[in-house]
Coordinates of C-alpha atoms and ligand atoms in Angstrom, one line a residue:
Chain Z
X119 CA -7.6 -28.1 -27.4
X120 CA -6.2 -31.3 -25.0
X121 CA -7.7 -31.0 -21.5
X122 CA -5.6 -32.5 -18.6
X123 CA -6.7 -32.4 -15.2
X124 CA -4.5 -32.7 -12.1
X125 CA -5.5 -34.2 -8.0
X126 CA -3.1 -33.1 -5.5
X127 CA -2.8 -33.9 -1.8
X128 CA -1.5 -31.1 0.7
X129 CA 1.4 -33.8 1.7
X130 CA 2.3 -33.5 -2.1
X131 CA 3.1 -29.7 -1.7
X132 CA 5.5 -27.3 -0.7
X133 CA 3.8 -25.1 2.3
X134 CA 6.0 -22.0 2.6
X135 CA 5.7 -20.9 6.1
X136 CA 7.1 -17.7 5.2
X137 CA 4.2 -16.8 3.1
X138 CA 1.8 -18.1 5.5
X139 CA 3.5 -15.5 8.4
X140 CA 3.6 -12.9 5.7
X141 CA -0.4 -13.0 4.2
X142 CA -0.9 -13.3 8.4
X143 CA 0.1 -9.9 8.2
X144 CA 3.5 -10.4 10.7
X145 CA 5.9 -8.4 8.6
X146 CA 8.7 -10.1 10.0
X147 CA 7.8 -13.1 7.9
X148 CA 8.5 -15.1 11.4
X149 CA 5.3 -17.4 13.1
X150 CA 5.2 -16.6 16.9
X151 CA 3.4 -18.7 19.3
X152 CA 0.5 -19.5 20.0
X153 CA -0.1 -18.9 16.0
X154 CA 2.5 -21.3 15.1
X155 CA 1.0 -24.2 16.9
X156 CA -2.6 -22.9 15.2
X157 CA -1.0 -23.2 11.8
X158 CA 0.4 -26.5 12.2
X159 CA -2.5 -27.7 13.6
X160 CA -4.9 -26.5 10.8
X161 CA -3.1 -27.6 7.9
X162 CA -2.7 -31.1 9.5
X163 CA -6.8 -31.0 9.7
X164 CA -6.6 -29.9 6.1
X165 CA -4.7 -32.7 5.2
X166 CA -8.3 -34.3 5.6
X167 CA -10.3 -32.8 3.8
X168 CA -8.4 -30.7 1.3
X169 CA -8.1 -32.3 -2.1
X170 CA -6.4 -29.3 -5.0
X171 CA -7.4 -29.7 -8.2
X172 CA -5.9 -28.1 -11.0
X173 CA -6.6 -28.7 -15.1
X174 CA -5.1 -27.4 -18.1
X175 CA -6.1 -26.7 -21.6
X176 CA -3.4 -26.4 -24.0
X177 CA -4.2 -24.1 -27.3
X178 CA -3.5 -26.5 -30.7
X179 CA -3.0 -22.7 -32.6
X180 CA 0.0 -20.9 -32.5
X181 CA 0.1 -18.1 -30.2
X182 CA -0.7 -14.6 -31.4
X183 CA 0.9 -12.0 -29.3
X184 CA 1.1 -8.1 -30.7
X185 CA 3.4 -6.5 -27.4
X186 CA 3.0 -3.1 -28.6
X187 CA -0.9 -3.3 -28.6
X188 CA -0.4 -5.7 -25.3
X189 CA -2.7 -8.4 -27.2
X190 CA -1.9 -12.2 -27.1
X191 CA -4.9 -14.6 -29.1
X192 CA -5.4 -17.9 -28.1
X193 CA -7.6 -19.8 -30.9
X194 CA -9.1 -16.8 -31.6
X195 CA -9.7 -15.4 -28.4
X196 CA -8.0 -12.2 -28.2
X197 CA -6.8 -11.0 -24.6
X198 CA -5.9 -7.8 -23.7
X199 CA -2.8 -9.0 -21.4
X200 CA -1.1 -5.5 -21.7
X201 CA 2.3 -4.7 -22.9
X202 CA 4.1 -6.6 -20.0
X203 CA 2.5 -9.8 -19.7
X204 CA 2.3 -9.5 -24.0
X205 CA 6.3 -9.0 -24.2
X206 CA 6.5 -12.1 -21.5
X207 CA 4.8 -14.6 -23.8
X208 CA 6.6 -12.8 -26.9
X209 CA 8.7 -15.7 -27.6
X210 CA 5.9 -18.4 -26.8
X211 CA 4.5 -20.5 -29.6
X212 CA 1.5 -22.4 -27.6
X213 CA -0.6 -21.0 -24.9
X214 CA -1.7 -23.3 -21.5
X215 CA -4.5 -22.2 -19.6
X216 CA -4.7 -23.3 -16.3
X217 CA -7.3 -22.9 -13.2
X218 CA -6.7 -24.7 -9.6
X219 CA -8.8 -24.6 -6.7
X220 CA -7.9 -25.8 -2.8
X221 CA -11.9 -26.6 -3.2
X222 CA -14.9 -24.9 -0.9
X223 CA -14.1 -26.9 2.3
X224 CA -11.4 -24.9 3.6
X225 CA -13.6 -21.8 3.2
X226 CA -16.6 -23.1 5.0
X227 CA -14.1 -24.3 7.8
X228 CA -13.1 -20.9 8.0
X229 CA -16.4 -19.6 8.0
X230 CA -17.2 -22.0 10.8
X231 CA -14.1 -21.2 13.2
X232 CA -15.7 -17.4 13.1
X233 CA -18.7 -18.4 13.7
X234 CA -18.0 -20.0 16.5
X235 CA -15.8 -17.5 18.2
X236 CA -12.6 -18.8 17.2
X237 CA -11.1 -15.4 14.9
X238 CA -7.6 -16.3 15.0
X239 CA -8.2 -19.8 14.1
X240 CA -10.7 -18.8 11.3
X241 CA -8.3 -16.2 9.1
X242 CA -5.6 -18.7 9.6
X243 CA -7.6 -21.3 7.8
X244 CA -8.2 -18.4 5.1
X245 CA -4.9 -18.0 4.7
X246 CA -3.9 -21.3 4.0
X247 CA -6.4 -21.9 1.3
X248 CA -4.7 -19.0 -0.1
X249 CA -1.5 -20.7 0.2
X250 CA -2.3 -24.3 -0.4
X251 CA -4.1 -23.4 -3.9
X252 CA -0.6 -21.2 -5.2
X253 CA 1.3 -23.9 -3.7
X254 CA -0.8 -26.8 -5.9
X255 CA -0.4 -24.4 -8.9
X256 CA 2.8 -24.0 -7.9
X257 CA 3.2 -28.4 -8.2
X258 CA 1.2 -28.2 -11.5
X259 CA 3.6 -25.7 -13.0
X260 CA 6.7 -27.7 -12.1
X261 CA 4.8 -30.6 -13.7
X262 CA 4.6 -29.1 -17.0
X263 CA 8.0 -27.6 -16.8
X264 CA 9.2 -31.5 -16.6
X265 CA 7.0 -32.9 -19.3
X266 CA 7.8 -29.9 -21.9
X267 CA 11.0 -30.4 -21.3
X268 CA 11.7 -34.1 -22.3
X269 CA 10.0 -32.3 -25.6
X270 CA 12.8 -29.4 -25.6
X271 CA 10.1 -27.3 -25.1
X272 CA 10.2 -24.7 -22.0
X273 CA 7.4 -22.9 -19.9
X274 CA 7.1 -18.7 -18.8
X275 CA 6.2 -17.8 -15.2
X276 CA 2.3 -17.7 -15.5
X277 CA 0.3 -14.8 -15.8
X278 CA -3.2 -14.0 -14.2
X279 CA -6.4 -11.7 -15.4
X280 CA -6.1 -9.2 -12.5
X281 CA -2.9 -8.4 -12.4
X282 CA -0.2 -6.5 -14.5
X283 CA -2.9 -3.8 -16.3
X284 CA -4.7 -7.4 -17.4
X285 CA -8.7 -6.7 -16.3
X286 CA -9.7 -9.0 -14.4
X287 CA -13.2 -9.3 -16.3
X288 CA -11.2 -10.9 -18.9
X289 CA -11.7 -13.9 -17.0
X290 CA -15.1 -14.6 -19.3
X291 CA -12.6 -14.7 -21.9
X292 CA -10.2 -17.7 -20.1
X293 CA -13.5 -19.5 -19.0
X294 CA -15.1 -19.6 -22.5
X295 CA -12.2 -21.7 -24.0
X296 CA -12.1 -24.3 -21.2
X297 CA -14.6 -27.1 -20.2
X298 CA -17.6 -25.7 -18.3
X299 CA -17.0 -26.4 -14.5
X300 CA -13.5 -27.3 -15.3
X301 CA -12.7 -28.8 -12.3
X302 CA -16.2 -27.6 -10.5
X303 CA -14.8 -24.1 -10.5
X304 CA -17.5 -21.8 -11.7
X305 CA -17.2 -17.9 -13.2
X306 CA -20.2 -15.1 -11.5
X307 CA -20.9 -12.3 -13.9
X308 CA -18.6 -10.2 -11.6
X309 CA -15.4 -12.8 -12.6
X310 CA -14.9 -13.9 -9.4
X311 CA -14.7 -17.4 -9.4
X312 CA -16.3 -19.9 -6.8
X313 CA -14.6 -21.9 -4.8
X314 CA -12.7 -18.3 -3.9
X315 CA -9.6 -20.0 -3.2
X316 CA -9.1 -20.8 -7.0
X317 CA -6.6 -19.4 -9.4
X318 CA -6.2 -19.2 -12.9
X319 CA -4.8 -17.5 -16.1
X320 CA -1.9 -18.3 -18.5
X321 CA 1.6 -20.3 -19.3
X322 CA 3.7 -19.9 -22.5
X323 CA 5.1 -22.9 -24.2
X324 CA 8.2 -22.4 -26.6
X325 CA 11.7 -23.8 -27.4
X326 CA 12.9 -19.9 -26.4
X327 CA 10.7 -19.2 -23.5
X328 CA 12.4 -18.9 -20.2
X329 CA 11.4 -19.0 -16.8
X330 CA 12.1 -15.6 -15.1
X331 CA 13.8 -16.5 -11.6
X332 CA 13.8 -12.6 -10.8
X333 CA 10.8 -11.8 -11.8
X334 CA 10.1 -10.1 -8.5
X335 CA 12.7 -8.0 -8.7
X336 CA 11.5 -7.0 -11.5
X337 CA 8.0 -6.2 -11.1
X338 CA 6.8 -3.2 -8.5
X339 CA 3.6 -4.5 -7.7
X340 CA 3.5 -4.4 -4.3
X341 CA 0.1 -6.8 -3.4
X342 CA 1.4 -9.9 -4.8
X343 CA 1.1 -13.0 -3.3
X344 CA 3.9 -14.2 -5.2
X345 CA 5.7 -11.3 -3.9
X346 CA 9.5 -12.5 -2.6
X347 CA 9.0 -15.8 -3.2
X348 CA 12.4 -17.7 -3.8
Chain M
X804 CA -8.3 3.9 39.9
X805 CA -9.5 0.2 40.6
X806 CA -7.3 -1.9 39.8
X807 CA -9.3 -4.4 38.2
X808 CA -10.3 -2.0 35.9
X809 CA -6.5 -1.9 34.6
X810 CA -5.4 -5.7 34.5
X811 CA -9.1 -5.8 32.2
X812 CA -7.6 -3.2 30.0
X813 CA -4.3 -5.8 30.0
X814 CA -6.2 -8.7 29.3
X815 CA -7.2 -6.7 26.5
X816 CA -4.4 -5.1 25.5
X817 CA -2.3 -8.6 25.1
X818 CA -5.6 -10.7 23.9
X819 CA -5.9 -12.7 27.7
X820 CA -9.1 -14.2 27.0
X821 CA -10.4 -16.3 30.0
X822 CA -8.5 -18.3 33.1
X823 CA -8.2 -21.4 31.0
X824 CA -6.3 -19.7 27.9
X825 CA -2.7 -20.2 27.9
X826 CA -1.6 -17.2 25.9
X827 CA -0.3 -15.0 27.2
X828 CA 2.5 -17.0 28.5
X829 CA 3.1 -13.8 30.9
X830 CA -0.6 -14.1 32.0
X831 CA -0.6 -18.1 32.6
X832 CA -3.1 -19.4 35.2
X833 CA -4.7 -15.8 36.1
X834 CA -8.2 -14.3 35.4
X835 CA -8.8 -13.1 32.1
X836 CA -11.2 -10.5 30.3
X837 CA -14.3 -13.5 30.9
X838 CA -14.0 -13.6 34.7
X839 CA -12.6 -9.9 35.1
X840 CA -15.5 -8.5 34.2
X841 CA -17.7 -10.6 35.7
X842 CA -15.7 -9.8 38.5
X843 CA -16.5 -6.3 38.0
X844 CA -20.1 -6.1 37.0
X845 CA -20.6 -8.1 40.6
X846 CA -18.8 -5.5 42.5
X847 CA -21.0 -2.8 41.5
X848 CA -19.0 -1.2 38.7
X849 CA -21.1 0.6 36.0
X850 CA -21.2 -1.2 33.0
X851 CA -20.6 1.9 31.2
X852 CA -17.0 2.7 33.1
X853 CA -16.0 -0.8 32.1
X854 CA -16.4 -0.3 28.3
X855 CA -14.8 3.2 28.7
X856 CA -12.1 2.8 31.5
X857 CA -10.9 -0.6 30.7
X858 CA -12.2 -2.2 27.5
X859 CA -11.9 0.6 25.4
X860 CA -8.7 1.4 27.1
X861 CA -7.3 -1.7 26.2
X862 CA -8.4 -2.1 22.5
X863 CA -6.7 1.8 22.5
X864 CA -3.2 0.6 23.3
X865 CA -4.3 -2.7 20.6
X866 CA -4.3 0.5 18.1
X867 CA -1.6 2.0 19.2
X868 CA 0.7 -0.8 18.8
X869 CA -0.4 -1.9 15.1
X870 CA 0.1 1.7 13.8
X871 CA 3.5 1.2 14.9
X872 CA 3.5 -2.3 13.8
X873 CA 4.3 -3.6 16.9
X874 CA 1.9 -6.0 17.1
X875 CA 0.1 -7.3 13.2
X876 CA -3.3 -8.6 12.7
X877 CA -3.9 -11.9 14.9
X878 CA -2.6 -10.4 18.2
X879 CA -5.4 -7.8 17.5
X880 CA -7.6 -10.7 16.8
X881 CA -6.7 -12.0 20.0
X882 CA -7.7 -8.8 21.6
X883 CA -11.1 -8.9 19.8
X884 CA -11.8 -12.3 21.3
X885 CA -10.8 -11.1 24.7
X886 CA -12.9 -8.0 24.1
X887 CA -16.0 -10.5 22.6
X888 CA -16.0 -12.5 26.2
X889 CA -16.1 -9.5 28.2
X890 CA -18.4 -8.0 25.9
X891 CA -21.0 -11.1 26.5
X892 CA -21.5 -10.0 29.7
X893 CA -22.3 -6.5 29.1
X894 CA -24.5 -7.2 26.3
X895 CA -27.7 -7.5 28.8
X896 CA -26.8 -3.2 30.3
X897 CA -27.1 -2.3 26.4
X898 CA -30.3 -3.9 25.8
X899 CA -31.7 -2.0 28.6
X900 CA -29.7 0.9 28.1
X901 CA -28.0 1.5 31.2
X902 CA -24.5 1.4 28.9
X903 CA -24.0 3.2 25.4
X904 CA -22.3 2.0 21.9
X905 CA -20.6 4.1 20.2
X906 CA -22.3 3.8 17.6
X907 CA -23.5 1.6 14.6
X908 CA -21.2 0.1 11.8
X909 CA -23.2 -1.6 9.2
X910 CA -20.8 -3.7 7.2
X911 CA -21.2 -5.9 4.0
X912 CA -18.9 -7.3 1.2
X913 CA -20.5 -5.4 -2.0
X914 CA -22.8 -6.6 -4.6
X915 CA -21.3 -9.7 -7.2
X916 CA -18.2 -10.5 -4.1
X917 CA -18.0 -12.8 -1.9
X918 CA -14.6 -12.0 -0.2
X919 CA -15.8 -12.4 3.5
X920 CA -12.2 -12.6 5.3
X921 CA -11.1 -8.8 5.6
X922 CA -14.8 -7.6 5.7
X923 CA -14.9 -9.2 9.1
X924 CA -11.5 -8.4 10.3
X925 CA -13.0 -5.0 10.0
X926 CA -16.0 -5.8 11.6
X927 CA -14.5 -7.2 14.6
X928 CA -12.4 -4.5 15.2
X929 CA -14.9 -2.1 14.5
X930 CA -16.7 -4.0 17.0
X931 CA -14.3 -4.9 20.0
X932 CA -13.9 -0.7 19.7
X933 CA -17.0 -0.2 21.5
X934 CA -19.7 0.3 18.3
X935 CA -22.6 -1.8 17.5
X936 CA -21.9 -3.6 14.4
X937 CA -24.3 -5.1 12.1
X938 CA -23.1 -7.3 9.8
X939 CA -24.8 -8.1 6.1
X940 CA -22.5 -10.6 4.9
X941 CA -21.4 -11.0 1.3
X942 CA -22.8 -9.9 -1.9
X943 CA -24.9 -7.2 -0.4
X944 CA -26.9 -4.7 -2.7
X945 CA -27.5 -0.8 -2.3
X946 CA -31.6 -1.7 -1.2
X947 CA -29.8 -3.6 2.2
X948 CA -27.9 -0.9 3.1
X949 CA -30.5 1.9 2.9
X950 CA -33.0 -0.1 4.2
X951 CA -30.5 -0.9 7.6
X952 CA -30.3 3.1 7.3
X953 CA -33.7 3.5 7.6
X954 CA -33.6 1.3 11.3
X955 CA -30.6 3.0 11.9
X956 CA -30.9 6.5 10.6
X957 CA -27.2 7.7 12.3
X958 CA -25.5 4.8 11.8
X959 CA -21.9 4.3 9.9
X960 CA -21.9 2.2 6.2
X961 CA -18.8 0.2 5.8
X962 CA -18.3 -1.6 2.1
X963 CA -15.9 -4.2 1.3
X964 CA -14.5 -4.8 -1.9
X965 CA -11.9 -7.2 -3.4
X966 CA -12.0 -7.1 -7.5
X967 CA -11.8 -3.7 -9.5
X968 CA -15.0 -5.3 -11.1
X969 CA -16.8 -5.1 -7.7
X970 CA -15.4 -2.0 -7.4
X971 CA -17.6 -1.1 -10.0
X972 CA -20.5 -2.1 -7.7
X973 CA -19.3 0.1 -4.9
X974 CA -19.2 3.1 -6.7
X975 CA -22.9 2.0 -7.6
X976 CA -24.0 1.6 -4.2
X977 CA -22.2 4.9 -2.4
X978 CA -24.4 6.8 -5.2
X979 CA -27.7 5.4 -4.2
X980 CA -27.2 5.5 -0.3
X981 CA -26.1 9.6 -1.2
X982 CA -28.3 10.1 -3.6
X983 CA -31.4 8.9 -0.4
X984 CA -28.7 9.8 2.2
X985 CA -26.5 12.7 1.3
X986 CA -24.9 13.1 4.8
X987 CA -24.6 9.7 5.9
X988 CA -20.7 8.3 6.6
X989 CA -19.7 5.6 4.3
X990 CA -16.2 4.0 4.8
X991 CA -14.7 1.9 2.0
X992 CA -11.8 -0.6 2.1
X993 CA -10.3 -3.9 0.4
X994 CA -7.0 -4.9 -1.2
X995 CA -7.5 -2.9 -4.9
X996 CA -9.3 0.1 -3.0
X997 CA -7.9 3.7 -3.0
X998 CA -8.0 6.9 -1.6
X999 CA -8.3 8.4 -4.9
X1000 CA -11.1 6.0 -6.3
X1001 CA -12.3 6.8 -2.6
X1002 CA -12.6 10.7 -3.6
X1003 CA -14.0 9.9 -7.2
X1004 CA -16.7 7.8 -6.0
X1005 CA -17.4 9.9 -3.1
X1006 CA -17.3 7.9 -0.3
X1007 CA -16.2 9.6 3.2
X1008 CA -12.8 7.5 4.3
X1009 CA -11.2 5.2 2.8
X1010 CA -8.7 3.3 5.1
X1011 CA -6.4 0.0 4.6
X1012 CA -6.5 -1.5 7.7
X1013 CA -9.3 -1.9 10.5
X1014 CA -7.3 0.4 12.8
X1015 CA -7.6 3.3 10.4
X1016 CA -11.8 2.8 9.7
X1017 CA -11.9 2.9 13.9
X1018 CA -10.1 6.1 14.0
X1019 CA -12.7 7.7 11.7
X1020 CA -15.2 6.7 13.3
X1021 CA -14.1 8.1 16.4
X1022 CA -13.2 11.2 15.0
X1023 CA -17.0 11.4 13.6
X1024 CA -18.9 9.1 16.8
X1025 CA -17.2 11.9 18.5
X1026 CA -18.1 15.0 16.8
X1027 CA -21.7 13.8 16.4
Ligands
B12_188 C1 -4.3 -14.1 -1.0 C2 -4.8 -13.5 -2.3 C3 -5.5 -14.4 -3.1 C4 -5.9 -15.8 -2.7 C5 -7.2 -15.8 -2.0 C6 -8.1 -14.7 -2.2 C7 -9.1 -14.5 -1.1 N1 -9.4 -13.3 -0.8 O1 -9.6 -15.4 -0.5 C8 -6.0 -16.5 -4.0 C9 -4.6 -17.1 -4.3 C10 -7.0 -17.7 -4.2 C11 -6.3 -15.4 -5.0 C12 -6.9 -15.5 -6.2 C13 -7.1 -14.4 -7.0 N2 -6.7 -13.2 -6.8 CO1 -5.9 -12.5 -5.3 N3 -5.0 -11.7 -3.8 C14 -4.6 -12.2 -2.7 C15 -3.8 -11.1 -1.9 C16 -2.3 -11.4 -2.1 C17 -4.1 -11.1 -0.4 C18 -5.6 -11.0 -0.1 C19 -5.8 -11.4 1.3 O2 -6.3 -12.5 1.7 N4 -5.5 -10.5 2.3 C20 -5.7 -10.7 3.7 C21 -7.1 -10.1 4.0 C22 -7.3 -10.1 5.5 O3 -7.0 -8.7 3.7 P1 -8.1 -8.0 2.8 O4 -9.2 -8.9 2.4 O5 -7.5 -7.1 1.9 O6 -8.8 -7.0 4.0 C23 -8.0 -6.1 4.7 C24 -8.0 -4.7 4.1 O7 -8.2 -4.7 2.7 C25 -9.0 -3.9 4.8 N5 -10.4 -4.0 4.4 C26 -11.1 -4.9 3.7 N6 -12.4 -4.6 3.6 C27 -12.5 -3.4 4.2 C28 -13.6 -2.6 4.3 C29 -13.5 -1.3 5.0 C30 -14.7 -0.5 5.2 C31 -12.2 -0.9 5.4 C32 -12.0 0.4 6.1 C33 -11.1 -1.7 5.3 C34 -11.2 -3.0 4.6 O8 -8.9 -4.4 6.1 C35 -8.7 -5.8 6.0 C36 -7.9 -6.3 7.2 O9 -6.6 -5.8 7.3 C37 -4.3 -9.9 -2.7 C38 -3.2 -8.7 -2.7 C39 -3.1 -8.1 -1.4 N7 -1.9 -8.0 -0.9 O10 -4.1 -7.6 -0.8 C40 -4.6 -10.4 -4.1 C41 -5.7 -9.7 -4.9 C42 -6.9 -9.5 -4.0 N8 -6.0 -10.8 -5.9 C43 -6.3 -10.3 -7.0 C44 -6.6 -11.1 -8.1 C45 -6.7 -10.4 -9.5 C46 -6.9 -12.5 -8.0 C47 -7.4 -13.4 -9.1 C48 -8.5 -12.9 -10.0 C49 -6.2 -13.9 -9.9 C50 -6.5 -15.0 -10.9 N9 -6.9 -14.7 -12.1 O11 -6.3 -16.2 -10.5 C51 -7.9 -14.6 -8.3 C52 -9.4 -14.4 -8.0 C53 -9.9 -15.5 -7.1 C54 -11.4 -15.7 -7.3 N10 -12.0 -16.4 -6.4 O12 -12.0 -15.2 -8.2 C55 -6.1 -8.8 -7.1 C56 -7.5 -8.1 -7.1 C57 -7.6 -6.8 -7.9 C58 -8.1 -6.9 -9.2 N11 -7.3 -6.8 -10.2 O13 -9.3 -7.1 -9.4 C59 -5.3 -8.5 -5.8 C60 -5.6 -7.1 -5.1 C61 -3.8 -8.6 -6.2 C62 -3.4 -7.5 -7.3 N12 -3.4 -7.8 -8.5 O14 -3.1 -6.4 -7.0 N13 -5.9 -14.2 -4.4

């Protein structure tokens, strides 16, 4: 397996506003004031203290994926994905597995904005970490998509334990075929990982892959935080 | 009706916390829910008529306007703020009983999560609604919650849940506090929750938003 680890700065992503007003809860996707003024002003205090960090662990066996069972193995690992997330990888030949985390500041800022009072302030902070860690996965994925590509090889969309009939408990299952505290992100018995804003899950690699643009449209999920996203 | 009474159920109703707050732009430069009630409390009004007749008032119309999605979650936060400051100064009438709560929300993420974020949404609206709210925090096992049910024998259980593996753990706790506490209101809630997984666990409401959790209680606070 090769291991490659990622450092991003907030400055290096792309903040959607859009989803910010959305996970905010204002269905018209649109910031109002005073909250727009709060958001700007917390993400340029997270640009001090936020570092994302993201790794990678790319399988060196082919990829196994059986769609009608809804299995995909990676170096012998078997996951069940489920039939949708199997027939997405069906043309893949290598498996990345990826985790990237906005880190435990963010949280404990939030956690220290409610404590003192300050409600609005605190689930805006929340929210970005949200945002800021799928926005650094977001710069990672576009990464590989460039390097794979001077190879000829392409990437999928990436796919998470949790969603799409894939249990979330499978998440032992990622962990145990990358570095313990790969980038100090740690597993509790329950799957959840700590720092909470973390993601993780998997990418295909293949010369007949291809990135789903519509994938949205596509899905019905309707609690996604990719949800819309251009 | 005093008028006071109404522009504290305003200062409410658009999140007006204190003089010094800008926001509302509408309510620039005048007295908000801090000094209103102050105000109030000075005049002779009964702390009790200020919860009911302004406060709750207020945080009423907050409802109103998110069920018809007039208004989404950080204006109510606003209003909870608002509500916390005028809160502060009635907090000294409960202690002595000369104003009521509602009643008691006891509140915690469950066992093996740590999602904190909507829990407390919930909370504070639970809270800025007039009830008592005792908080557990994260990560909270069945033992807590019965043994705040023992200090609190009629108050309401609210569990938080944010993975269908710590679903698992709700399911666990609602039978234990049942299984002690048969008649005792638990509401559940959190992003993979349902109303069926509600019904098969047998917990009493399951809502998926704050504004749904206070209407149950209401609907119970009053009956009991
Ligand atoms: C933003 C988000 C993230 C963020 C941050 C998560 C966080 N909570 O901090 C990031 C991007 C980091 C993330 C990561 C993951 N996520 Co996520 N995420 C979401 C999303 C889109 C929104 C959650 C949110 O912040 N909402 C805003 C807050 C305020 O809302 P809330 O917590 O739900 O609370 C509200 C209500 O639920 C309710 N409520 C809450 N508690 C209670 C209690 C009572 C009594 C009542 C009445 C009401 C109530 O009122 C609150 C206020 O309105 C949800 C989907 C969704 N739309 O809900 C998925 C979701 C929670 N995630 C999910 C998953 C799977 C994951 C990952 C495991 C994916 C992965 N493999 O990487 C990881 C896990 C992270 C970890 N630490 O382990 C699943 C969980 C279900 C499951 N399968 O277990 C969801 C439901 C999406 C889905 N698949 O449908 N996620």
């Amino acid at each position: 397996m090769s291991v490659k680890k990622y450092q991003l700065t907030i400055d290096e992503l792309a903040i959607d506003r859009k989803s910010i007003a959305r996970l905010l809860g204002f269905e018209t996707e649109q910031l109002e004031q005073p909250y727009l003024d709060m958001v700007e002003q917390e993400l340029q205090l997270a640009k001090s203290y936020v570092r994302i960090e993201g790794g990678v662990v790319q399988s060196e066996q082919k990829l196994v994926v059986d769609v009608k069972q809804g299995i995909v193995a990676v170096n012998g690992v078997s996951f069940n994905v489920g039939r949708q997330v199997a027939g997405y990888l069906k043309k893949s030949e290598q498996a990345i597995l990826f985790v990237c985390t906005a880190g435990k500041d963010i949280s404990d800022r939030s956690k220290e904005l409610m404590n003192k009072g300050d409600l609005v302030e605190g689930f805006i902070v929340d929210i970005l970490g949200s945002v800021i860690v799928e926005a650094g996965m977001d710069a990672i994925h576009e990464q590989l998509k460039q390097e794979f590509q001077t190879t000829g090889l392409a990437v999928t969309n990436r796919y998470s334990p949790g969603y799409c009939s894939w249990d979330v408990a499978e998440q032992h299952k990622l962990f145990s075929l990358m570095p313990d505290n790969f980038c100090d992100i740690t597993l509790t018995e329950s799957s959840l990982m700590e720092p909470v804003k973390s993601v993780s899950g998997i990418i295909g690699i293949g010369e007949h892959v291809r990135f789903r643009k519509y994938a949205c449209e596509e899905c019905n999920s309707k609690n996604c935080i990719y949800r819309n996203k251009k | 009706m005093n008028d006071k009474l109404s522009t504290l159920a305003a200062c409410i109703e658009f999140g007006k916390i204190n003089k010094a707050a800008p926001y509302p732009p509408q309510m620039k430069g005048q007295d908000g829910a801090d000094e209103i009630t102050k105000q109030l409390l000075d005049e002779g009004v009964a702390p009790g008529d200020i919860l009911s007749d302004a406060l709750i008032k207020g945080m009423e119309k907050v409802g109103e306007k998110f069920s018809k999605n007039q208004i989404f979650v950080p204006q109510m936060l606003m209003s909870a703020k608002a509500m916390q400051f005028a809160m502060n100064h009635l907090k000294p009438f409960f202690a002595t009983g000369e104003a009521d709560r509602r009643g008691t929300f006891v509140v915690g993420t469950v066992e093996g999560d740590l999602h904190d974020i909507g829990k407390n949404i919930v909370a504070m609206m639970v809270e800025g609604n007039g009830y008592e709210v005792i908080d557990l925090g994260v990560d909270v096992k069945a033992e807590q919650f019965v043994a705040e049910i023992e200090k609190n024998p009629n108050c309401f259980i609210g569990l938080s849940a944010l993975l269908t593996t710590t679903m698992a753990n709700m399911e666990k706790i609602v039978s234990e506090i049942k299984g002690k506490y048969p008649e005792q209101n638990i509401c559940i809630g959190g992003a993979p929750v349902t109303q069926d997984f509600c019904d098969k666990i047998g917990a009493d409401s399951y809502n998926p938003d704050p504004q749904g959790v206070v209407k149950f209680l209401n609907s119970v606070a009053v009956a009991s």
